[in-house]
CSV table of C-alpha atoms in Angstrom, one decimal:
chain,number,residue,atom,x,y,z
A,18,SER,CA,9.2,39.4,1.8
A,19,SER,CA,9.7,35.8,-0.1
A,20,ALA,CA,6.8,34.3,-1.9
A,21,PRO,CA,3.6,32.7,0.0
A,22,ASN,CA,3.3,28.8,-0.3
A,23,LYS,CA,0.4,26.4,0.7
A,24,VAL,CA,-1.5,23.0,-0.7
A,25,TYR,CA,-4.6,23.7,-2.1
A,26,ASP,CA,-8.0,23.8,-0.2
A,27,ALA,CA,-10.6,26.0,-2.7
A,28,ASN,CA,-9.8,29.6,-1.7
A,29,THR,CA,-7.5,32.1,-3.1
A,30,ALA,CA,-6.5,32.8,0.4
A,31,ILE,CA,-3.1,33.7,1.7
A,32,THR,CA,-2.6,31.3,4.2
A,33,SER,CA,0.6,30.2,4.4
A,34,GLY,CA,4.1,30.9,3.4
A,35,ILE,CA,4.5,34.5,3.5
A,36,SER,CA,8.0,36.2,5.5
A,37,LEU,CA,8.2,39.3,5.6
A,38,THR,CA,11.4,41.4,6.4
A,39,PRO,CA,11.6,45.1,7.8
A,40,SER,CA,14.6,46.5,5.6
A,41,ASN,CA,15.5,49.2,7.8
A,42,LYS,CA,15.4,48.2,10.8
A,43,LEU,CA,17.8,48.8,13.1
A,44,THR,CA,19.7,46.5,14.7
A,45,GLY,CA,18.6,45.2,17.9
A,46,ASP,CA,15.4,46.5,18.0
A,47,ARG,CA,12.6,43.3,18.5
A,48,LEU,CA,10.2,43.9,15.1
A,49,THR,CA,8.2,42.7,13.0
A,50,LEU,CA,5.8,42.2,9.8
A,51,SER,CA,2.7,40.5,8.9
A,52,GLY,CA,0.5,40.9,6.3
A,53,GLY,CA,-2.0,38.4,4.7
A,54,GLY,CA,-3.4,38.2,0.6
A,55,VAL,CA,-4.6,37.2,-1.6
A,56,TYR,CA,-4.1,35.2,-4.3
A,57,SER,CA,-5.7,35.6,-7.5
A,58,ALA,CA,-7.0,32.5,-8.9
A,59,LYS,CA,-7.6,29.2,-6.0
A,60,ASP,CA,-5.7,27.0,-7.8
A,61,VAL,CA,-2.8,25.0,-8.4
A,62,GLY,CA,0.3,26.5,-9.7
A,63,THR,CA,1.9,29.4,-9.7
A,64,THR,CA,-0.1,32.3,-9.4
A,65,ASN,CA,0.4,36.2,-8.2
A,66,TYR,CA,-0.5,37.3,-5.0
A,67,THR,CA,-1.5,40.4,-3.0
A,68,ILE,CA,0.3,40.8,-0.1
A,69,THR,CA,-3.2,43.9,2.0
A,70,SER,CA,-2.7,44.3,5.8
A,71,VAL,CA,0.7,44.7,7.0
A,72,SER,CA,1.2,46.1,10.3
A,73,LEU,CA,3.7,45.8,13.1
A,74,SER,CA,4.7,44.2,16.4
A,75,GLY,CA,7.0,43.8,18.5
A,76,LEU,CA,8.3,45.8,21.1
A,77,ASP,CA,9.8,48.6,19.3
A,78,ALA,CA,7.1,48.1,16.9
A,79,ALA,CA,5.7,52.1,18.2
A,80,ASN,CA,8.8,53.0,16.2
A,81,TYR,CA,8.4,51.8,13.3
A,82,THR,CA,5.5,53.2,10.6
A,83,TYR,CA,5.3,51.2,6.8
A,84,THR,CA,4.0,53.4,4.5
A,85,ALA,CA,4.1,50.7,2.0
A,86,GLY,CA,1.1,49.9,0.8
A,87,ASN,CA,0.4,45.9,-0.7
A,88,ILE,CA,3.3,43.9,-2.0
A,89,ALA,CA,2.6,42.7,-5.3
A,90,GLY,CA,4.1,39.6,-6.0
A,91,THR,CA,3.6,36.9,-9.4
A,92,ASN,CA,5.4,33.6,-7.8
A,93,GLY,CA,3.0,32.1,-5.4
A,94,THR,CA,2.6,28.4,-5.3
A,95,ILE,CA,-0.7,26.4,-4.4
A,96,THR,CA,0.2,22.9,-4.3
A,97,ALA,CA,-2.2,20.1,-5.2
A,98,ALA,CA,-4.2,18.5,-1.5
A,99,PRO,CA,-3.9,14.4,-1.0
A,100,VAL,CA,-6.9,12.7,-1.0
A,101,THR,CA,-7.5,8.6,-0.4
A,102,ILE,CA,-8.7,6.1,-2.0
A,103,SER,CA,-11.3,3.9,-0.4
A,104,GLY,CA,-13.6,1.5,-1.3
A,105,LEU,CA,-10.9,-1.4,-3.1
A,106,SER,CA,-10.6,-4.6,-0.4
A,107,ALA,CA,-7.6,-7.0,-0.3
A,108,SER,CA,-8.2,-11.2,-1.5
A,109,ASN,CA,-7.1,-13.6,0.6
A,110,LYS,CA,-5.4,-16.4,-1.4
A,111,THR,CA,-4.0,-19.8,-1.3
A,112,TYR,CA,0.2,-19.8,-0.4
A,113,ASP,CA,1.2,-19.6,-3.9
A,114,ALA,CA,5.0,-18.3,-3.2
A,115,SER,CA,4.3,-14.8,-3.8
A,116,GLN,CA,3.4,-12.0,-2.2
A,117,THR,CA,1.4,-11.2,-5.7
A,118,ALA,CA,-1.7,-10.3,-3.8
A,119,THR,CA,-5.5,-9.2,-5.7
A,120,LEU,CA,-7.0,-6.0,-5.2
A,121,THR,CA,-10.9,-6.3,-5.6
A,122,GLY,CA,-13.6,-3.3,-5.5
A,123,THR,CA,-14.6,0.7,-7.1
A,124,PRO,CA,-12.0,2.9,-6.5
A,125,THR,CA,-13.4,6.5,-5.6
A,126,ALA,CA,-11.5,9.7,-4.0
A,127,ALA,CA,-11.8,10.1,0.5
A,128,GLY,CA,-11.3,14.0,1.3
A,129,VAL,CA,-12.3,16.5,-1.6
A,130,LEU,CA,-12.7,19.8,-0.2
A,131,ALA,CA,-16.6,21.4,-0.3
A,132,GLY,CA,-17.7,22.4,-3.5
A,133,ASP,CA,-14.8,20.3,-5.6
A,134,THR,CA,-15.6,16.6,-7.6
A,135,VAL,CA,-13.2,14.9,-8.7
A,136,THR,CA,-13.7,11.1,-10.1
A,137,VAL,CA,-11.4,8.6,-10.2
A,138,SER,CA,-10.3,6.8,-13.6
A,139,GLY,CA,-8.8,3.9,-14.2
A,140,SER,CA,-8.4,0.6,-12.5
A,141,ALA,CA,-6.8,-0.7,-8.9
A,142,THR,CA,-6.6,-4.6,-9.2
A,143,ALA,CA,-3.5,-5.9,-8.2
A,144,GLY,CA,-0.5,-4.9,-5.1
A,145,SER,CA,2.0,-6.6,-2.6
A,146,PHE,CA,1.5,-8.5,0.8
A,147,ALA,CA,4.0,-7.7,3.4
A,148,SER,CA,5.1,-11.5,3.4
A,149,ALA,CA,4.6,-15.0,1.0
A,150,ASN,CA,4.4,-16.9,4.1
A,151,VAL,CA,0.7,-18.7,5.9
A,152,ALA,CA,-1.1,-16.1,7.9
A,153,SER,CA,-4.0,-13.2,9.4
A,154,GLY,CA,-3.7,-10.2,8.2
A,155,ILE,CA,-0.8,-9.6,6.3
A,156,ALA,CA,-1.0,-6.0,5.2
A,157,VAL,CA,-0.6,-6.2,1.7
A,158,THR,CA,0.6,-2.3,0.0
A,159,PRO,CA,-2.0,-1.7,-3.2
A,160,THR,CA,-0.4,-0.7,-6.8
A,161,LEU,CA,-2.2,2.3,-6.9
A,162,SER,CA,0.0,4.0,-10.0
A,163,GLY,CA,-3.6,3.2,-12.7
A,164,LEU,CA,-4.9,5.7,-10.8
A,165,THR,CA,-6.2,9.4,-11.9
A,166,LEU,CA,-7.8,11.7,-11.1
A,167,SER,CA,-10.4,13.6,-12.6
A,168,ASN,CA,-9.0,17.3,-11.0
A,169,SER,CA,-5.3,18.0,-10.6
A,170,ASN,CA,-5.4,20.2,-7.5
A,171,TYR,CA,-5.1,16.6,-5.8
A,172,TYR,CA,-3.1,13.5,-5.8
A,173,ILE,CA,-3.8,10.1,-4.6
A,174,LYS,CA,-1.7,9.9,-0.7
A,175,GLY,CA,-3.0,5.6,-0.4
A,176,VAL,CA,-5.5,4.1,0.9
A,177,THR,CA,-7.7,4.8,3.1
A,178,SER,CA,-8.0,2.3,5.6
A,179,ALA,CA,-5.0,-0.5,5.8
A,180,LEU,CA,-5.4,-3.4,3.5
A,181,THR,CA,-4.9,-7.0,4.6
A,182,ALA,CA,-6.1,-10.4,3.8
A,183,ASN,CA,-5.1,-13.8,4.8
A,184,ILE,CA,-3.0,-16.3,3.0
A,185,SER,CA,-4.1,-20.6,3.7
A,186,ALA,CA,-1.8,-23.6,3.3
A,187,ALA,CA,-1.6,-25.3,0.2
A,188,PRO,CA,-2.4,-28.6,-0.5
A,189,VAL,CA,0.8,-30.9,-1.0
A,190,THR,CA,1.3,-32.9,-4.1
A,191,ILE,CA,1.8,-36.5,-2.9
A,192,THR,CA,4.1,-38.5,-5.8
A,193,ILE,CA,4.9,-42.6,-4.3
A,194,VAL,CA,6.7,-45.3,-6.0
A,195,LYS,CA,7.1,-48.3,-5.4
A,196,ASP,CA,8.0,-52.2,-6.8
A,197,TYR,CA,4.0,-54.5,-6.9
A,198,ASN,CA,4.6,-56.8,-3.5
A,199,GLY,CA,0.5,-57.1,-3.0
A,200,SER,CA,0.4,-54.8,-0.6
A,201,THR,CA,-1.4,-51.7,-0.2
A,202,ALA,CA,0.8,-49.8,2.2
A,203,VAL,CA,3.3,-47.4,1.4
A,204,ALA,CA,6.7,-47.3,3.9
A,205,ASN,CA,7.2,-43.6,4.5
A,206,ASN,CA,11.6,-43.8,2.4
A,207,GLN,CA,8.3,-45.1,-0.8
A,208,ILE,CA,6.4,-41.6,-0.5
A,209,THR,CA,8.4,-38.5,-1.9
A,210,VAL,CA,6.3,-34.7,-1.6
A,211,ALA,CA,6.3,-31.3,-3.3
A,212,GLY,CA,5.1,-28.2,-3.5
A,213,VAL,CA,4.3,-25.0,-5.1
A,214,ALA,CA,6.5,-23.6,-7.6
A,215,GLY,CA,9.5,-26.2,-7.5
A,216,GLN,CA,9.4,-25.9,-3.0
A,217,THR,CA,10.5,-29.6,-1.8
A,218,LEU,CA,9.1,-30.6,1.3
A,219,VAL,CA,9.4,-34.3,3.3
A,220,LEU,CA,7.2,-37.1,5.9
A,221,THR,CA,9.5,-36.3,8.6
A,222,ALA,CA,7.6,-39.1,10.2
A,223,GLY,CA,4.3,-41.1,8.4
A,224,THR,CA,3.2,-43.5,5.6
A,225,ALA,CA,0.2,-44.1,3.0
A,226,THR,CA,-2.0,-46.7,2.4
A,227,LEU,CA,-3.0,-47.7,-1.4
A,228,THR,CA,-6.8,-48.3,-3.0
A,229,ASN,CA,-5.4,-51.5,-4.2
A,230,PRO,CA,-2.2,-53.8,-4.3
A,231,ASN,CA,-1.9,-53.5,-8.6
A,232,VAL,CA,-0.2,-51.6,-11.4
A,233,GLY,CA,-1.8,-48.4,-13.5
A,234,SER,CA,-5.3,-49.1,-10.2
A,235,ALA,CA,-3.5,-48.1,-7.4
A,236,ALA,CA,-4.6,-44.7,-6.0
A,237,LEU,CA,-3.6,-43.1,-2.2
A,238,LEU,CA,-6.2,-43.5,0.0
A,239,THR,CA,-4.7,-42.5,3.1
A,240,LEU,CA,-2.0,-40.8,4.9
A,241,ASN,CA,-1.6,-43.0,8.1
A,242,GLY,CA,0.3,-40.7,11.7
A,243,ALA,CA,2.3,-38.3,9.1
A,244,THR,CA,4.7,-35.1,10.4
A,245,LEU,CA,5.1,-32.5,7.1
A,246,GLY,CA,8.5,-31.3,7.5
A,247,ASP,CA,10.9,-29.0,5.6
A,248,GLY,CA,12.5,-28.7,2.6
A,249,THR,CA,13.1,-26.0,0.4
A,250,GLY,CA,9.8,-25.1,1.6
A,251,VAL,CA,8.9,-24.6,4.3
A,252,ALA,CA,6.4,-27.3,5.8
A,253,SER,CA,3.4,-24.4,8.1
A,254,ASN,CA,2.8,-23.3,4.3
A,255,TYR,CA,0.9,-26.6,3.3
A,256,THR,CA,-1.2,-29.5,4.3
A,257,LEU,CA,-2.0,-32.3,4.1
A,258,THR,CA,-5.6,-32.4,3.9
A,259,ASN,CA,-6.5,-33.2,0.2
A,260,PRO,CA,-3.4,-33.9,-1.0
A,261,SER,CA,-2.9,-34.0,-4.9
A,262,SER,CA,-1.5,-37.8,-5.4
A,263,SER,CA,-0.1,-39.8,-8.2
A,264,VAL,CA,1.2,-43.2,-7.8
A,265,THR,CA,3.0,-45.8,-10.1
A,266,ILE,CA,3.5,-49.1,-9.1
């Protein structure tokens, strides 16, 4: 026989992993041995076991009898059962050129067997977006390595329900540099556009209007007919709504 093994199920019954081979079966005969049994303990680890009620089956079983009695061993194996973590949510964010995600909520263990208690300790506050780009319903992989379980008969397999969150467009920074000419109008070539993390963009069309034409006090009033284009950054990750701005005359 080979040693039985199973995933923890909160009882001592041997439910799988039993392999019994008759040692004196004649070549060509069809004979199968089967039996049930118990482990000496229900918890995860290597443990003693006893296989009882061994029976014969197969077309040639009537030609044999089993007389060896119970089969005992010391190397039965019970492995940890999986649980999943519920209670976590991924937070939406504004585009920042990274895949970093923030998690909120209180983690709890789901899938614990009746009669068992499992407490989750530690924290799970970070994860990773599948993509850094602006979109809705982006898959988020949580970082669960900071969590531990109070019951060693279980391990954390993942989250109970898949996490998703949105990344919304980031506002750009508009920089205007022009010589004083008494006008509040700003030409396209006097405008530069920056994103986050050192990314640059361009205005493929559009101009700007200042609050006044004067050195030292002018500020951006409006962008006119502006269209954002790719630079080192991707235009779809940004918005021209409520930009930060700097004006030098």
